[in-house]
PDB file of C-alpha atoms in Angstrom:
ATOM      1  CA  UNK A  16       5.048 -52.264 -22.205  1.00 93.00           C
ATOM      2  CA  UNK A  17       5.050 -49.687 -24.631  1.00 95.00           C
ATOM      3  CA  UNK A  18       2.140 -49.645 -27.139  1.00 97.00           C
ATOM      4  CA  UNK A  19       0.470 -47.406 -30.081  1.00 97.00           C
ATOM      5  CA  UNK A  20      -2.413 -48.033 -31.630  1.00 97.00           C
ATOM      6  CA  UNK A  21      -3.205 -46.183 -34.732  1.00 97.00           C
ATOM      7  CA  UNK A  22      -7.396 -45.805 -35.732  1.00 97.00           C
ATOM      8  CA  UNK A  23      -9.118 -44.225 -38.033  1.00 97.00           C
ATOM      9  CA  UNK A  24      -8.667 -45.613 -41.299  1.00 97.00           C
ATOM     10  CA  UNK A  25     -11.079 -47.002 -43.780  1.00 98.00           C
ATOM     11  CA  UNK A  26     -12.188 -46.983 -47.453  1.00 98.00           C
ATOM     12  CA  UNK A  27     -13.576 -43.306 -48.525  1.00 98.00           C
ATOM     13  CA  UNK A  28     -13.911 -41.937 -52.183  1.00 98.00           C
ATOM     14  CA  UNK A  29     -11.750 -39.485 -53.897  1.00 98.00           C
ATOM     15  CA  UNK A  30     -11.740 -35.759 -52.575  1.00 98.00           C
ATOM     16  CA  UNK A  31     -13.207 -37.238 -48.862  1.00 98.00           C
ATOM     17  CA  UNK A  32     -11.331 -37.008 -45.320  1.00 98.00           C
ATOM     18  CA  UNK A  33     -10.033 -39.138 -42.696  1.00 98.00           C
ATOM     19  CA  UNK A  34      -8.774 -38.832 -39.196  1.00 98.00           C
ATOM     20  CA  UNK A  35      -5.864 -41.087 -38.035  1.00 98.00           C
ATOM     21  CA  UNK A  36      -5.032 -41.512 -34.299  1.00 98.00           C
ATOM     22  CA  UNK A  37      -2.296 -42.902 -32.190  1.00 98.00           C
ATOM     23  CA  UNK A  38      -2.906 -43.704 -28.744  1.00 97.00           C
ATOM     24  CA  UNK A  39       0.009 -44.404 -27.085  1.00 97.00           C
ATOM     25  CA  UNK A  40       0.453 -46.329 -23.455  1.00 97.00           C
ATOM     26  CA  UNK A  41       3.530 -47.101 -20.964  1.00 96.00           C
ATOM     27  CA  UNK A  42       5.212 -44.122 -22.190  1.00 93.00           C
ATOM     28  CA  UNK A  43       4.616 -40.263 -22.262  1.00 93.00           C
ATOM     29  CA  UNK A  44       5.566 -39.208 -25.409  1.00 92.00           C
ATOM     30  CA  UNK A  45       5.239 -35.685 -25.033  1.00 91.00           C
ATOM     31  CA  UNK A  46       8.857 -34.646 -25.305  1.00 91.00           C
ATOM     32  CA  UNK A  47       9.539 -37.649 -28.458  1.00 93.00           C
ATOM     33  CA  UNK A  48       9.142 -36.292 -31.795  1.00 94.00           C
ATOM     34  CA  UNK A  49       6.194 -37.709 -33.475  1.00 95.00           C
ATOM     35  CA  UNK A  50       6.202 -38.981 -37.350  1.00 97.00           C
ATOM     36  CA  UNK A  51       3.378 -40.316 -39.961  1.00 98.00           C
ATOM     37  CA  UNK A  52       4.431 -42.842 -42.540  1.00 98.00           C
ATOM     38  CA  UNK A  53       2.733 -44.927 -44.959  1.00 98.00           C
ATOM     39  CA  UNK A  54       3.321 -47.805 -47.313  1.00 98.00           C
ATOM     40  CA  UNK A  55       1.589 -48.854 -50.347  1.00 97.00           C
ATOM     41  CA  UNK A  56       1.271 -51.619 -52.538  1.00 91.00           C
ATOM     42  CA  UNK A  57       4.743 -52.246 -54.315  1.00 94.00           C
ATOM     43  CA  UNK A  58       6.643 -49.266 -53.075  1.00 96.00           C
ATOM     44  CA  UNK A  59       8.717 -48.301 -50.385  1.00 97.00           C
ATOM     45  CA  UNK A  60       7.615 -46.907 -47.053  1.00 97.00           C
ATOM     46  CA  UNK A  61       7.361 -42.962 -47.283  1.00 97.00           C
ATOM     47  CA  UNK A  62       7.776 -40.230 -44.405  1.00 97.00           C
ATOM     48  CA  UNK A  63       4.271 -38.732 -44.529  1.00 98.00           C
ATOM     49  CA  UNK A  64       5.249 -35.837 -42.120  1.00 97.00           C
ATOM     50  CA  UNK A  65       6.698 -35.422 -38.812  1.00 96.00           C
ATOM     51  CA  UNK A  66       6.066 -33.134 -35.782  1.00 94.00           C
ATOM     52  CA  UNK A  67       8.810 -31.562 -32.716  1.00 88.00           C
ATOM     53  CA  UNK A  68       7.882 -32.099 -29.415  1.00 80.00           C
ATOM     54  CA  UNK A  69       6.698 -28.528 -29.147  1.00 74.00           C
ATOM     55  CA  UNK A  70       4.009 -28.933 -31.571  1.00 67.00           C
ATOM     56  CA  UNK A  71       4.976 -25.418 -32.824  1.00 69.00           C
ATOM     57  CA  UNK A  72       6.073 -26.717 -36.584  1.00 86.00           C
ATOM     58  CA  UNK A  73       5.651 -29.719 -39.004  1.00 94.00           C
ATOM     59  CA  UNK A  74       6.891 -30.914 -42.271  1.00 95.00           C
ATOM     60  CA  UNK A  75       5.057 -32.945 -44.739  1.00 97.00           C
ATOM     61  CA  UNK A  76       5.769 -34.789 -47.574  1.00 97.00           C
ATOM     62  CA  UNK A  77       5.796 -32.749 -51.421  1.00 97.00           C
ATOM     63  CA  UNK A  78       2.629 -35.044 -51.929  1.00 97.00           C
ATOM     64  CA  UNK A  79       0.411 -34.453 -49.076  1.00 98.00           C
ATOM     65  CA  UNK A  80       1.258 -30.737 -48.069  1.00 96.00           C
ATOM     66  CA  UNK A  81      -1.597 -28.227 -47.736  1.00 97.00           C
ATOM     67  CA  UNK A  82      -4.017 -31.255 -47.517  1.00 98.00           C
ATOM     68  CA  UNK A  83      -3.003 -33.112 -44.267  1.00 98.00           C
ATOM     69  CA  UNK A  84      -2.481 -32.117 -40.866  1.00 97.00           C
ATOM     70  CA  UNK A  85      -0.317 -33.317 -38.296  1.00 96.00           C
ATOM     71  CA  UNK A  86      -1.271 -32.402 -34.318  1.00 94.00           C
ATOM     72  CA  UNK A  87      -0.948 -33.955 -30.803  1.00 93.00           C
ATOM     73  CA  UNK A  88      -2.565 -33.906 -27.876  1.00 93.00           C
ATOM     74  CA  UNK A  89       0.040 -34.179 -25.320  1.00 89.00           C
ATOM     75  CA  UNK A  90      -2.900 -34.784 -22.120  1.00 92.00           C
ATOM     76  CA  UNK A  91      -3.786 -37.698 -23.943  1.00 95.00           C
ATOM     77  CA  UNK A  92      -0.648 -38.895 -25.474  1.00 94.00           C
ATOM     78  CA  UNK A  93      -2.121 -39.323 -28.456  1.00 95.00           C
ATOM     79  CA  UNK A  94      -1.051 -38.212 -31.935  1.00 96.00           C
ATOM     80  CA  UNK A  95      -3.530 -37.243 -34.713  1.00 96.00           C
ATOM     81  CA  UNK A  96      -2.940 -37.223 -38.584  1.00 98.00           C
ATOM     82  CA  UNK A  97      -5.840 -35.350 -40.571  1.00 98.00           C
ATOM     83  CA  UNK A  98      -6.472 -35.762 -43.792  1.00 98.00           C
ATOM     84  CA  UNK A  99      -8.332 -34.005 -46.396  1.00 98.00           C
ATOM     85  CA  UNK A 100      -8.706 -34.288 -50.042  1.00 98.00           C
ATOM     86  CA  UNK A 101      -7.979 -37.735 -50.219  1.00 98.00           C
ATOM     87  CA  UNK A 102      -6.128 -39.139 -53.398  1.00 98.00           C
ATOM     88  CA  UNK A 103      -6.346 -42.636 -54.550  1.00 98.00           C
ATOM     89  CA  UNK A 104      -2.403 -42.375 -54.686  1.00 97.00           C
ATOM     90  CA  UNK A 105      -2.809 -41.951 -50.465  1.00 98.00           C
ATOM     91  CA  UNK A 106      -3.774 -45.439 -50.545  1.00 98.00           C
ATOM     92  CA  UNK A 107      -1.479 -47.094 -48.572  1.00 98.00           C
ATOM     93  CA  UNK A 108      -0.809 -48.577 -44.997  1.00 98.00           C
ATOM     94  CA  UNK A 109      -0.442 -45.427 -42.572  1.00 98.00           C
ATOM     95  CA  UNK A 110       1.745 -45.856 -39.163  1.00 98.00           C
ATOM     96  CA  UNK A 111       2.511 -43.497 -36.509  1.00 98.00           C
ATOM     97  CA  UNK A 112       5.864 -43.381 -34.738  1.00 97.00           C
ATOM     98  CA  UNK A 113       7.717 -41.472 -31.923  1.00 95.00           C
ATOM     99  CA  UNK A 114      11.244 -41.280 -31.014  1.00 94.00           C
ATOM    100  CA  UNK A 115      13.473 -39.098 -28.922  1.00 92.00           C
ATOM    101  CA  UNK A 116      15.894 -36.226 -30.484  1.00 86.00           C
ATOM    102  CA  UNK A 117      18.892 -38.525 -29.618  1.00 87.00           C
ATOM    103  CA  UNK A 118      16.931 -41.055 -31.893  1.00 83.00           C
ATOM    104  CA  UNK A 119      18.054 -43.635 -28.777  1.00 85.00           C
ATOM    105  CA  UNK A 120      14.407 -44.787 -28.973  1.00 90.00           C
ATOM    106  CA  UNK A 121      11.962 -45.352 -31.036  1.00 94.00           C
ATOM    107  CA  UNK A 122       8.360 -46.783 -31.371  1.00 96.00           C
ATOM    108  CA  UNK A 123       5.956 -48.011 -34.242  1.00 97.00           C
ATOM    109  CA  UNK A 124       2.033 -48.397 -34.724  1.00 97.00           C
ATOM    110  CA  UNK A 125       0.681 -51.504 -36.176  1.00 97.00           C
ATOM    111  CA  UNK A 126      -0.844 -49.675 -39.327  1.00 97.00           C
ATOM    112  CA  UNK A 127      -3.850 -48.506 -40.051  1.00 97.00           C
ATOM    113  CA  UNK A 128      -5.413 -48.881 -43.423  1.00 98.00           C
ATOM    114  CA  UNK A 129      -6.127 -46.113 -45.675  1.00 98.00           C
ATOM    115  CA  UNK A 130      -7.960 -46.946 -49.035  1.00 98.00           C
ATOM    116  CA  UNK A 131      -9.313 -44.455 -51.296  1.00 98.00           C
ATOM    117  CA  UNK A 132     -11.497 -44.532 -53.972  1.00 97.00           C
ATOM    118  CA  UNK A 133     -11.754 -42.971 -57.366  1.00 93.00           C
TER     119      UNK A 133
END
């Protein structure tokens, strides 16, 4: 069965950082495009930022650019979200996803949670 497992999050004050993984198992995901996304309380889930295959280019979200990171680790199959500068506006529920370029499949994290601090 196909599984990902996001980690990392926690409660941290204003201007601190956080590490988010996704460990994925019964797949490789190394050619599947890899996104970040993240709900919070009374809004609508947002694309965080999202990551080719290649690992050669990313785009973020207006909100987060220049202060999170998006990389993979393709040996490990796991996906990493970094992020820096935190916001209390970044509070939210973060998941990880992959799917293919066909977008024939695709697969979600259970969340992590990511609560900041002012």
């Amino acid at each position: 069965q196909v599984q990902l497992v996001e980690s990392g999050g926690g409660l941290v004050q204003a201007g601190g950082s956080l590490r988010l993984s996704c460990a994925a198992s019964g797949r490789t995901f190394s050619t599947y495009i890899m996104g970040w996304y993240r709900q919070a309380p009374g809004k609508e889930r947002e694309v965080v930022g999202t990551m080719h295959s290649s690992s050669s280019s990313a785009d973020y979200a207006g909100s987060v650019k220049g202060r999170f990171t998006i990389s993979r680790d393709n040996a490990k199959n796991t996906g990493y979200l970094q992020m820096n500068n935190l916001k209390p506006e970044d509070t939210a529920v973060y998941y990880c996803s992959f799917w293919t370029v066909a977008g024939r499949e695709q697969y979600w994290g259970q969340g992590t949670q990511v609560t900041v601090s002012s």
